[in-house]
Coordinates of C-alpha atoms in Angstrom, one line a residue:
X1 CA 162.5 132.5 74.1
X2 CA 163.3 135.5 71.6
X3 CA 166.6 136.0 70.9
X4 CA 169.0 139.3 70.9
X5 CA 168.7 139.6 67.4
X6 CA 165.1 139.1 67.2
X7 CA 164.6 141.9 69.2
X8 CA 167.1 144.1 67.8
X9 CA 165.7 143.6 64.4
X10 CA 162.0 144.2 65.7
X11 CA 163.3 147.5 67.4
X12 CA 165.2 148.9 64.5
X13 CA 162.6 148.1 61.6
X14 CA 160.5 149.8 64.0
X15 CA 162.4 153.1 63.7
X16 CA 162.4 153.1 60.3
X17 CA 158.9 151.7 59.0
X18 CA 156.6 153.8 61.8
X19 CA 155.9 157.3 60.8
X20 CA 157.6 158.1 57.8
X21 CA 155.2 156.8 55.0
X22 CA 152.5 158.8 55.0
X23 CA 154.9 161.6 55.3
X24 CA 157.0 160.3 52.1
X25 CA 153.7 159.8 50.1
X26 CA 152.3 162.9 50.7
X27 CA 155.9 164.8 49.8
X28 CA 155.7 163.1 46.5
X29 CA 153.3 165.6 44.8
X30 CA 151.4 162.6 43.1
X31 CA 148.8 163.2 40.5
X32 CA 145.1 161.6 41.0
X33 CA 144.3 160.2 37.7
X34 CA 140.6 160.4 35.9
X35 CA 141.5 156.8 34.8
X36 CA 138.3 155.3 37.0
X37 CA 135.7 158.1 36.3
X38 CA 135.1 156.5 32.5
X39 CA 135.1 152.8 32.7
X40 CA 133.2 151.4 30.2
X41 CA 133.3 147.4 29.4
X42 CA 135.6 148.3 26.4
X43 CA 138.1 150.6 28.0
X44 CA 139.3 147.9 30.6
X45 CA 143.0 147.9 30.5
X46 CA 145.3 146.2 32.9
X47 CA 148.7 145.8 34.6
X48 CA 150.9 143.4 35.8
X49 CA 154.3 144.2 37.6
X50 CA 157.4 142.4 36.8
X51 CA 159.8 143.5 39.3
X52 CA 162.9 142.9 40.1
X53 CA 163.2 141.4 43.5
X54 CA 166.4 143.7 45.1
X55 CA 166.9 145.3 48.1
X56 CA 166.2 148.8 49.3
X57 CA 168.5 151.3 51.0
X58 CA 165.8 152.7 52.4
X59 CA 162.1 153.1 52.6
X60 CA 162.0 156.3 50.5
X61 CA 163.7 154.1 47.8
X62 CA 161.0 151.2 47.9
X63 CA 157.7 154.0 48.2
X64 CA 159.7 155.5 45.0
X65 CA 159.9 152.5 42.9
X66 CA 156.0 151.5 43.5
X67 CA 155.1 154.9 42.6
X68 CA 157.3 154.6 39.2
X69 CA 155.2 151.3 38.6
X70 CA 151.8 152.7 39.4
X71 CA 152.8 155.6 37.1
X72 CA 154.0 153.4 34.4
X73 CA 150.6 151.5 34.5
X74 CA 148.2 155.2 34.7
X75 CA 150.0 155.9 31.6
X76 CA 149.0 152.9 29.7
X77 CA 146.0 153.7 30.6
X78 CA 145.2 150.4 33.0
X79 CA 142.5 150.8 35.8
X80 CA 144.5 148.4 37.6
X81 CA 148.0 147.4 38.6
X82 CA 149.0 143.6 40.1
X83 CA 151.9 143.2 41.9
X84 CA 153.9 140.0 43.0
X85 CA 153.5 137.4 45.9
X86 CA 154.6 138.4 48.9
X87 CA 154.9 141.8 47.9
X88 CA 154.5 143.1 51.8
X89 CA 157.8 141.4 53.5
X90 CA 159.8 143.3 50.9
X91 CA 160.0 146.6 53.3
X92 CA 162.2 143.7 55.1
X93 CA 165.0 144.8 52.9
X94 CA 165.5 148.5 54.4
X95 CA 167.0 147.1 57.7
X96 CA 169.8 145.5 57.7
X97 CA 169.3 143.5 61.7
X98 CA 165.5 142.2 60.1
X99 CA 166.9 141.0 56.1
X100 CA 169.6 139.2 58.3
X101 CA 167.6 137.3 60.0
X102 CA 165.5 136.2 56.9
X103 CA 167.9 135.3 55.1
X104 CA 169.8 132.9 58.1
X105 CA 166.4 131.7 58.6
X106 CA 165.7 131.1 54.6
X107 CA 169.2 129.5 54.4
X108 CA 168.2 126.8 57.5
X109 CA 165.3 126.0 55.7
X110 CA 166.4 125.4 52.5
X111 CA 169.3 123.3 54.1
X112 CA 166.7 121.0 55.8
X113 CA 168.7 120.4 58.7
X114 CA 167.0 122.6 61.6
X115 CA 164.2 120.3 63.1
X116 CA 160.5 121.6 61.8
X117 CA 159.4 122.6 65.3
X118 CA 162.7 124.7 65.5
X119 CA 161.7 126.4 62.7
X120 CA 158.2 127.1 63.5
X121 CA 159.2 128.8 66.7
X122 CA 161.6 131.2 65.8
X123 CA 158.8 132.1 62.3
X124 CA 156.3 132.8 65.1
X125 CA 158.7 134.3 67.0
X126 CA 159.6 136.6 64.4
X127 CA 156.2 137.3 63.3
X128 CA 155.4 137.9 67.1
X129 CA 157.8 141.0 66.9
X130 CA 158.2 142.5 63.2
X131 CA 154.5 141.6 61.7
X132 CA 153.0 144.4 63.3
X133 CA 155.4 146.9 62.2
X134 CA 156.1 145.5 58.3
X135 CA 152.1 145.2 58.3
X136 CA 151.4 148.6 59.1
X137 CA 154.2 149.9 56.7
X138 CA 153.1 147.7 53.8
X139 CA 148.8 148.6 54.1
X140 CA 149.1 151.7 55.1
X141 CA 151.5 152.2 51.7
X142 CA 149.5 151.0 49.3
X143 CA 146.0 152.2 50.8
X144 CA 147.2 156.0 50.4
X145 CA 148.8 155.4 46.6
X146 CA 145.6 153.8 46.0
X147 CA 143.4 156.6 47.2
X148 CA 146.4 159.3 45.7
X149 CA 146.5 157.9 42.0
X150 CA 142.9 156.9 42.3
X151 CA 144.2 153.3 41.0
X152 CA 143.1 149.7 41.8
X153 CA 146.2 148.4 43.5
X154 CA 146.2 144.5 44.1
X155 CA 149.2 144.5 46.0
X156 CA 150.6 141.0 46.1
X157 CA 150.6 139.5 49.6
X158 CA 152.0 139.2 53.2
X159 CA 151.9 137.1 56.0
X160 CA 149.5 138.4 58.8
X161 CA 149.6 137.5 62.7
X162 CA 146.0 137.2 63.5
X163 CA 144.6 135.6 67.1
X164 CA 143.5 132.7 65.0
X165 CA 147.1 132.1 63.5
X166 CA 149.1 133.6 61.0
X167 CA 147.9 133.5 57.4
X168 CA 149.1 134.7 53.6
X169 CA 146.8 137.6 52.4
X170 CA 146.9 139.0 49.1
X171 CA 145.3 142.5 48.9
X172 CA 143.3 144.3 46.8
X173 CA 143.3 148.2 47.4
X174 CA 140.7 150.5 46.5
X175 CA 140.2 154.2 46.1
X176 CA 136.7 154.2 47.1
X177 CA 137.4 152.9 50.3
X178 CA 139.6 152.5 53.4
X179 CA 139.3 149.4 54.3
X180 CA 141.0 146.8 51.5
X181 CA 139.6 143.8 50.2
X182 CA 141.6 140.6 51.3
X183 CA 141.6 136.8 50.4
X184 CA 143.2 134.7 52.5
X185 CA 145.8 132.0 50.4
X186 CA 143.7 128.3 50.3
X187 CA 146.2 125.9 49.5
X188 CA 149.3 125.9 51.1
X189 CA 152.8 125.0 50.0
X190 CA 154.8 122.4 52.2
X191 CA 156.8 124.8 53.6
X192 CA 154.2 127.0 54.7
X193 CA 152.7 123.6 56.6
X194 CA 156.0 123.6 58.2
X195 CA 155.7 126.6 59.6
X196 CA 152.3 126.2 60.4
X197 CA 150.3 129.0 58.6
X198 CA 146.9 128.2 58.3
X199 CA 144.7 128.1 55.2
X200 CA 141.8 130.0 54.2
X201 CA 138.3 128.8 54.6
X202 CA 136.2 130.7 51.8
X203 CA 136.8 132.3 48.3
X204 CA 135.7 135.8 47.8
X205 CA 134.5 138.1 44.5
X206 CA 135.2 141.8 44.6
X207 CA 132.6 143.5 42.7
X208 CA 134.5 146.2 41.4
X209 CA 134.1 148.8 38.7
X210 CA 136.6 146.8 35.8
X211 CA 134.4 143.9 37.0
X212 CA 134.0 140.7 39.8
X213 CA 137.6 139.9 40.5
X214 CA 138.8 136.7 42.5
X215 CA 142.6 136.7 43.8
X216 CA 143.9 133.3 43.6
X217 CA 147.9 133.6 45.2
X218 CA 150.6 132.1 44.0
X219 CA 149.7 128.2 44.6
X220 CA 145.9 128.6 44.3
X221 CA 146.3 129.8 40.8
X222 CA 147.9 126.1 40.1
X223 CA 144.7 124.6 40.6
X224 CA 141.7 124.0 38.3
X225 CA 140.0 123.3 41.5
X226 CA 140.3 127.3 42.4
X227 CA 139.4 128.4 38.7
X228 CA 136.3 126.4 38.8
X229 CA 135.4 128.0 42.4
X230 CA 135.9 131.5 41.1
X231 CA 134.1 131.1 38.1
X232 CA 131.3 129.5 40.5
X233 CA 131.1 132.6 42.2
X234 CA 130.3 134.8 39.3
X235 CA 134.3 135.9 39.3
X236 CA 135.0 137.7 35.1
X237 CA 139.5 138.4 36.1
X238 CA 141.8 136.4 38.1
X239 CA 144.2 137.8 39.6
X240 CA 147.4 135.8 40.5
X241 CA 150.7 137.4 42.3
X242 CA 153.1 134.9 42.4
X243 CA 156.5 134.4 43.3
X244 CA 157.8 130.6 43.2
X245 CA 160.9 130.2 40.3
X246 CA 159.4 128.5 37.4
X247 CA 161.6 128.7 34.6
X248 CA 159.1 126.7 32.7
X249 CA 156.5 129.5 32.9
X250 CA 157.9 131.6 30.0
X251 CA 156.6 128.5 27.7
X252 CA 152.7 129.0 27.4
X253 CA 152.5 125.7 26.9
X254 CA 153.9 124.8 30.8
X255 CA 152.2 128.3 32.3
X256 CA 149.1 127.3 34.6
X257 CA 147.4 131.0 34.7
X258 CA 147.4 130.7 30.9
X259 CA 146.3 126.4 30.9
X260 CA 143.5 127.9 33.7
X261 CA 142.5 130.9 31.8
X262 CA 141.6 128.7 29.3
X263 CA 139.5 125.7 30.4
X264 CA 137.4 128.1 32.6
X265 CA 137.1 130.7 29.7
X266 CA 138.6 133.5 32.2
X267 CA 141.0 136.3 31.7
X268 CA 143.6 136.5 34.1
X269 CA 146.5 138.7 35.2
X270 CA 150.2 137.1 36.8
X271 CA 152.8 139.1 38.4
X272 CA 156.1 137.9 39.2
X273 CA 159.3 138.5 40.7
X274 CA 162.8 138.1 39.1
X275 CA 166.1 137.8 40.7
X276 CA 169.9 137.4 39.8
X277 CA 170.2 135.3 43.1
X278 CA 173.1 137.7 43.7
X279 CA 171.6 139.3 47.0
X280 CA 168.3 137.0 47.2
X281 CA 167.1 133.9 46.3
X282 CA 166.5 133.5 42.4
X283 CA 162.8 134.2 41.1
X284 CA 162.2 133.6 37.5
X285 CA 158.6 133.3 37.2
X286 CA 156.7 134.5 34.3
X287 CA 154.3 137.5 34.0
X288 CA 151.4 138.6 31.9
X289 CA 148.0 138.5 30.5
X290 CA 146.0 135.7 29.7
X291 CA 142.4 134.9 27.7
X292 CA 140.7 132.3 26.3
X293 CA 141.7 131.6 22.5
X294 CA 139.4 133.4 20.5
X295 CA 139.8 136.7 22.5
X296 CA 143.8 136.6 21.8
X297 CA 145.2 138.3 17.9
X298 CA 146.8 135.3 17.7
X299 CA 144.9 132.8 18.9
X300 CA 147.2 131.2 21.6
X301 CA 146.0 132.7 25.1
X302 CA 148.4 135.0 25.5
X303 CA 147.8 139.0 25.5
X304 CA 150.9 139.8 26.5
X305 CA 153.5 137.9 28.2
X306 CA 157.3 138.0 29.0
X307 CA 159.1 135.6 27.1
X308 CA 162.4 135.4 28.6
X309 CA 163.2 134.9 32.5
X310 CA 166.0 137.7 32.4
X311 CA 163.9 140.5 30.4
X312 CA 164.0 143.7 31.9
X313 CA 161.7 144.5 34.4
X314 CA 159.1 146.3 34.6
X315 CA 154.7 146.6 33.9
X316 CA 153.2 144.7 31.1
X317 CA 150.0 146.4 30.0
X318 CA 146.8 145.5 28.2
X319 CA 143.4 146.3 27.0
X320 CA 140.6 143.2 27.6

């Protein structure tokens, strides 16, 4: 049975996700960029997002800070802009009834005392009543900015309600067409067993203009198994939004996109989030741009990279 404030929270976030993005987007008087009429194999230049993972008053304020990311990318001259794990249950934030009951349901399940089955009901309850609505606010989003600032937009991930289950999709958004490409998440975390999302069944290559990308979320991009699948498929960039807190990740030496890049000769681009812990949970994962050794200036693996967990936020931007 849903509760009060499971249906509170579905009606409010309703109210304030529904019609007001397009309308925001289109108030905004954004640019389109030429970026993606003259791509040539070596003018490639990408993006990765580290943001800081903070609430938003409102939606305005979140539609506000992607745009100052997607500018901050356009004028670095990237074709494309990557942005963290779970990127789509961040309009969460703006209501107040809906982050509450995230965060009670994060705390249970970090304490580990709530029986699993407990757990799964009230995520597919929740799901059940505010996926549709923080679905909606998140594609429709980054499909227009896409199409706006004529920008590749790979815009993290979210969890989708489907009639098969419920699933973690990462998205890759085109301005070229309305309908986004999407790769379901293949290896799932114990949690996410817990609470019963399913994994994906196939890996996919976009063919796109910078090149055949492969999106490999968060946990997949741990695994040489995934690499070696990608580059199977004919896949030239990873790209890898993730989210967990490894503080280990600002070492090279301990950073799995880079260890991957290398061993299956791949570039590949990682977007994290970063957190105080004052409001949310602490992220300190590491972002950046990886090669293989001889394609680096200094012959590590690393194009760029941020070195330090509590380094300003922001995009890191490079030519490959």
């Amino acid at each position: 049975m849903l509760s009060l404030k499971t249906l509170a929270a579905s009606y409010t976030l309703s109210a304030k996700l529904d019609p007001e993005c397009e309308k925001l987007i289109n108030s905004l008087g954004i640019r389109r960029s030429t970026i993606l009429d003259y791509v040539y194999p070596n003018n490639i230049k990408l993006s990765a997002a580290h943001l800081r993972l903070t609430p938003y008053q409102d939606i305005k304020t979140f539609i506000e800070d992607c745009c100052r990311l997607i500018d901050m990318a356009i004028q670095s001259g990237s074709q494309l802009l990557l942005l963290p794990h779970l990127m789509g249950l961040v309009p969460l934030s703006v209501d107040k009834p809906s982050m509450s009951l995230a965060t009670a349901f994060i705390e249970d399940l970090c304490k580990g005392q709530t029986p699993p089955a407990n757990l799964r009901a009230r995520f597919e309850a929740s799901m059940d009543k505010l996926s549709d609505f923080l679905f909606d606010c998140y594609y429709n989003i980054f499909l227009l900015l896409a199409h706006k600032y004529n920008i590749y937009i790979a815009a993290g991930s979210t969890y989708v309600a489907t009639s098969q289950g419920i699933f973690c999709r990462s998205y890759l958004f085109s301005p070229d067409s309305d309908e986004a490409f999407f790769q379901d998440k293949l290896t799932l975390n114990p949690t996410e067993r817990a609470l019963g999302l399913l994994p994906g069944n196939e890996l996919k290559i976009f063919d796109s203009k910078i090149g055949k990308l492969a999106i490999l979320a968060d946990t997949d991009g741990s695994f040489y198994e995934c690499y070696k699948a990608a580059k199977a498929l004919g896949a030239q960039l990873v790209l890898t939004p993730a989210l967990a807190s490894e503080q280990l990740s600002h070492n090279p030496r301990y950073n799995a996109s880079l260890m991957n890049a290398q061993h299956y000769n791949l570039y590949t681009v990682r977007s994290s989030f970063y957190s105080t812990g004052e409001a949310l949970p602490v992220f300190r994962g590491a972002s950046g741009i990886y090669a293989p050794l001889l394609m680096t200036r200094d012959l590590n693996g690393v194009v760029v990279h941020n070195h330090e967990s509590d380094e300003t936020g922001g995009v890191l931007s490079s030519r490959i």
